[in-house]
Short mmCIF file of C-alpha atoms in Angstrom, two decimals:
data_model
loop_
_atom_site.label_atom_id
_atom_site.label_comp_id
_atom_site.label_asym_id
_atom_site.label_seq_id
_atom_site.Cartn_x
_atom_site.Cartn_y
_atom_site.Cartn_z
CA UNK A 1 5.90 24.95 -26.82
CA UNK A 2 4.92 21.35 -27.64
CA UNK A 3 4.96 18.91 -24.75
CA UNK A 4 4.33 15.91 -26.94
CA UNK A 5 1.55 14.30 -28.92
CA UNK A 6 -1.23 12.68 -26.82
CA UNK A 7 -3.64 10.18 -28.27
CA UNK A 8 -6.99 11.19 -26.84
CA UNK A 9 -8.59 14.53 -26.42
CA UNK A 10 -11.84 16.07 -25.12
CA UNK A 11 -12.61 19.54 -26.01
CA UNK A 12 -15.60 21.84 -26.49
CA UNK A 13 -17.43 20.34 -23.49
CA UNK A 14 -16.48 22.85 -20.87
CA UNK A 15 -14.28 20.25 -19.24
CA UNK A 16 -10.73 19.42 -20.35
CA UNK A 17 -9.87 15.74 -20.01
CA UNK A 18 -8.40 12.72 -21.73
CA UNK A 19 -4.90 13.88 -23.03
CA UNK A 20 -3.64 10.25 -22.67
CA UNK A 21 -0.34 8.58 -23.57
CA UNK A 22 1.93 11.46 -24.39
CA UNK A 23 4.90 10.84 -26.85
CA UNK A 24 7.66 13.30 -27.71
CA UNK A 25 10.57 12.47 -30.10
CA UNK A 26 13.92 13.67 -28.71
CA UNK A 27 17.67 13.37 -29.13
CA UNK A 28 18.24 13.90 -25.47
CA UNK A 29 16.23 13.80 -22.31
CA UNK A 30 13.82 16.60 -22.91
CA UNK A 31 10.22 17.12 -21.97
CA UNK A 32 9.20 19.83 -24.43
CA UNK A 33 10.18 21.46 -27.65
CA UNK A 34 9.79 24.88 -29.22
CA UNK A 35 8.01 25.13 -32.57
CA UNK A 36 6.83 27.92 -34.90
CA UNK A 37 3.52 27.97 -36.81
CA UNK A 38 5.49 28.74 -40.00
CA UNK A 39 6.92 25.20 -39.68
CA UNK A 40 3.69 23.50 -38.84
CA UNK A 41 1.21 22.01 -41.46
CA UNK A 42 -2.16 20.45 -40.79
CA UNK A 43 -5.08 19.19 -42.96
CA UNK A 44 -7.73 16.67 -42.05
CA UNK A 45 -5.97 13.38 -41.31
CA UNK A 46 -2.40 14.67 -41.40
CA UNK A 47 -0.20 16.89 -39.17
CA UNK A 48 3.45 17.84 -39.48
CA UNK A 49 5.63 20.08 -37.31
CA UNK A 50 9.33 20.83 -36.97
CA UNK A 51 10.47 20.49 -33.45
CA UNK A 52 13.17 23.10 -33.08
CA UNK A 53 15.03 22.07 -29.93
CA UNK A 54 16.16 18.65 -31.34
CA UNK A 55 15.78 19.48 -35.07
CA UNK A 56 13.18 16.69 -35.55
CA UNK A 57 10.39 16.50 -38.17
CA UNK A 58 7.20 14.92 -36.63
CA UNK A 59 4.40 13.65 -38.75
CA UNK A 60 1.17 12.21 -37.54
CA UNK A 61 -1.79 10.55 -39.21
CA UNK A 62 -4.38 7.89 -38.48
CA UNK A 63 -6.20 4.87 -39.83
CA UNK A 64 -9.50 3.46 -38.68
CA UNK A 65 -7.85 1.36 -36.14
CA UNK A 66 -4.56 2.94 -35.20
CA UNK A 67 -2.43 6.17 -35.02
CA UNK A 68 0.71 6.42 -37.21
CA UNK A 69 3.79 8.50 -36.29
CA UNK A 70 6.93 9.22 -38.30
CA UNK A 71 9.74 11.00 -36.75
CA UNK A 72 12.76 12.17 -38.88
CA UNK A 73 15.77 12.80 -36.59
CA UNK A 74 19.17 14.36 -37.32
CA UNK A 75 21.37 11.50 -38.63
CA UNK A 76 24.19 12.20 -36.14
CA UNK A 77 22.01 12.24 -32.95
CA UNK A 78 20.38 9.56 -30.86
CA UNK A 79 16.89 8.63 -31.94
CA UNK A 80 14.85 8.65 -28.69
CA UNK A 81 11.18 8.78 -27.82
CA UNK A 82 10.05 10.18 -24.45
CA UNK A 83 6.83 8.68 -23.19
CA UNK A 84 4.82 10.31 -20.33
CA UNK A 85 1.96 8.26 -18.76
CA UNK A 86 1.48 10.95 -15.98
CA UNK A 87 0.68 13.83 -18.41
CA UNK A 88 -2.81 15.17 -18.14
CA UNK A 89 -4.88 18.26 -17.59
CA UNK A 90 -4.26 20.02 -14.19
CA UNK A 91 -3.91 17.48 -11.45
CA UNK A 92 -6.49 17.67 -8.77
CA UNK A 93 -8.97 19.57 -10.98
CA UNK A 94 -12.16 17.27 -10.85
CA UNK A 95 -10.08 15.12 -8.47
CA UNK A 96 -7.73 14.19 -11.32
CA UNK A 97 -4.95 11.73 -10.52
CA UNK A 98 -3.24 8.71 -11.94
CA UNK A 99 -4.36 5.63 -10.16
CA UNK A 100 -1.94 3.26 -11.88
CA UNK A 101 0.08 2.96 -15.06
CA UNK A 102 2.32 0.40 -16.66
CA UNK A 103 5.03 0.33 -19.37
CA UNK A 104 6.08 -3.03 -20.63
CA UNK A 105 8.70 -4.00 -23.24
CA UNK A 106 7.29 -7.01 -25.11
CA UNK A 107 10.13 -7.44 -27.59
CA UNK A 108 12.68 -5.36 -29.39
CA UNK A 109 9.96 -3.73 -31.52
CA UNK A 110 6.92 -3.65 -29.30
CA UNK A 111 5.89 -1.93 -26.10
CA UNK A 112 2.49 -1.87 -24.38
CA UNK A 113 0.93 -0.56 -21.31
CA UNK A 114 -1.98 1.27 -19.80
CA UNK A 115 -3.04 4.02 -17.37
CA UNK A 116 -6.02 4.25 -15.09
CA UNK A 117 -6.84 7.94 -14.50
CA UNK A 118 -9.64 9.43 -12.60
CA UNK A 119 -10.95 13.02 -12.98
CA UNK A 120 -13.96 14.51 -14.85
CA UNK A 121 -14.38 10.99 -16.37
CA UNK A 122 -14.03 8.58 -13.37
CA UNK A 123 -11.56 5.74 -13.37
CA UNK A 124 -10.94 5.68 -17.14
CA UNK A 125 -8.73 2.85 -18.44
CA UNK A 126 -6.62 3.39 -21.49
CA UNK A 127 -4.67 0.52 -22.85
CA UNK A 128 -2.11 0.91 -25.66
CA UNK A 129 0.21 -1.16 -27.88
CA UNK A 130 2.99 0.18 -30.09
CA UNK A 131 4.92 -1.45 -32.86
CA UNK A 132 8.14 0.29 -34.03
CA UNK A 133 9.94 0.21 -37.35
CA UNK A 134 13.31 -0.10 -35.54
CA UNK A 135 14.48 -2.13 -32.52
CA UNK A 136 14.70 -0.56 -29.12
CA UNK A 137 18.31 -0.63 -27.89
CA UNK A 138 17.91 0.99 -24.45
CA UNK A 139 15.15 2.24 -22.34
CA UNK A 140 15.05 4.18 -18.98
CA UNK A 141 11.91 4.64 -16.79
CA UNK A 142 11.25 6.94 -13.93
CA UNK A 143 8.55 6.60 -11.35
CA UNK A 144 8.30 8.95 -8.39
CA UNK A 145 11.98 9.77 -8.36
CA UNK A 146 13.17 6.14 -8.84
CA UNK A 147 15.13 5.21 -12.03
CA UNK A 148 15.18 1.89 -13.79
CA UNK A 149 17.27 0.88 -16.90
CA UNK A 150 16.13 -1.88 -19.21
CA UNK A 151 13.56 -3.16 -16.79
CA UNK A 152 10.86 -5.13 -18.82
CA UNK A 153 7.85 -4.05 -16.78
CA UNK A 154 7.36 -0.80 -14.75
CA UNK A 155 4.23 0.16 -12.84
CA UNK A 156 3.47 3.38 -10.90
CA UNK A 157 1.52 6.66 -10.73
CA UNK A 158 4.26 8.97 -12.10
CA UNK A 159 5.59 6.93 -14.93
CA UNK A 160 7.81 8.34 -17.69
CA UNK A 161 10.40 6.70 -19.93
CA UNK A 162 12.82 7.24 -22.78
CA UNK A 163 13.38 4.63 -25.41
CA UNK A 164 16.39 4.71 -27.77
CA UNK A 165 16.25 3.10 -31.26
CA UNK A 166 18.66 1.69 -33.80
CA UNK A 167 17.08 3.24 -36.86
CA UNK A 168 20.22 3.01 -38.95
CA UNK A 169 19.70 6.70 -39.90
CA UNK A 170 16.14 6.22 -41.09
CA UNK A 171 12.99 7.79 -39.78
CA UNK A 172 11.38 6.06 -36.82
CA UNK A 173 7.85 5.00 -37.79
CA UNK A 174 5.41 3.33 -35.48
CA UNK A 175 1.73 2.47 -35.15
CA UNK A 176 -0.16 2.76 -31.92
CA UNK A 177 -3.48 1.08 -30.95
CA UNK A 178 -5.67 2.19 -28.03
CA UNK A 179 -8.37 0.30 -26.24
CA UNK A 180 -10.65 0.91 -23.18
CA UNK A 181 -11.02 -2.86 -22.71
CA UNK A 182 -7.48 -4.51 -22.78
CA UNK A 183 -4.11 -4.57 -24.39
#
């Protein structure tokens, strides 16, 4: 099972932490996907996997300053992206909890936000900005059971959202930058 692709990771220290800003390409509201190692490929600087539940090819790479994603969806299905700002290692381990998070739609091609999480690393701030290759046509955000549609800014401690794109049948490509200082 793949729950998505997070943008920070801490491993090998004896404490699991980070696991910030989780993205999962979907064609329907879904929070995970099956995969097989036979349809997975990884070399330094590049990762590709076929997500079986929505028939999506996910490719990830990086530059010095940003992460790059390319998702190839079935042409006849909605091209959506699930974003989870609440995802982390086990809650309450090391006192882990989300203190605050924000998702903001800047324009049709850009979202940004942040999350403040405490746990093994105390009160970490992770800011992000994402620029998409296709316009966002609709978005929905959930926070603690409340549902919002096409709201430009959402704040909360259990923030999740889906964004739908007009890719005109092309792959969705985007670049994502992270900062511990500001958006």
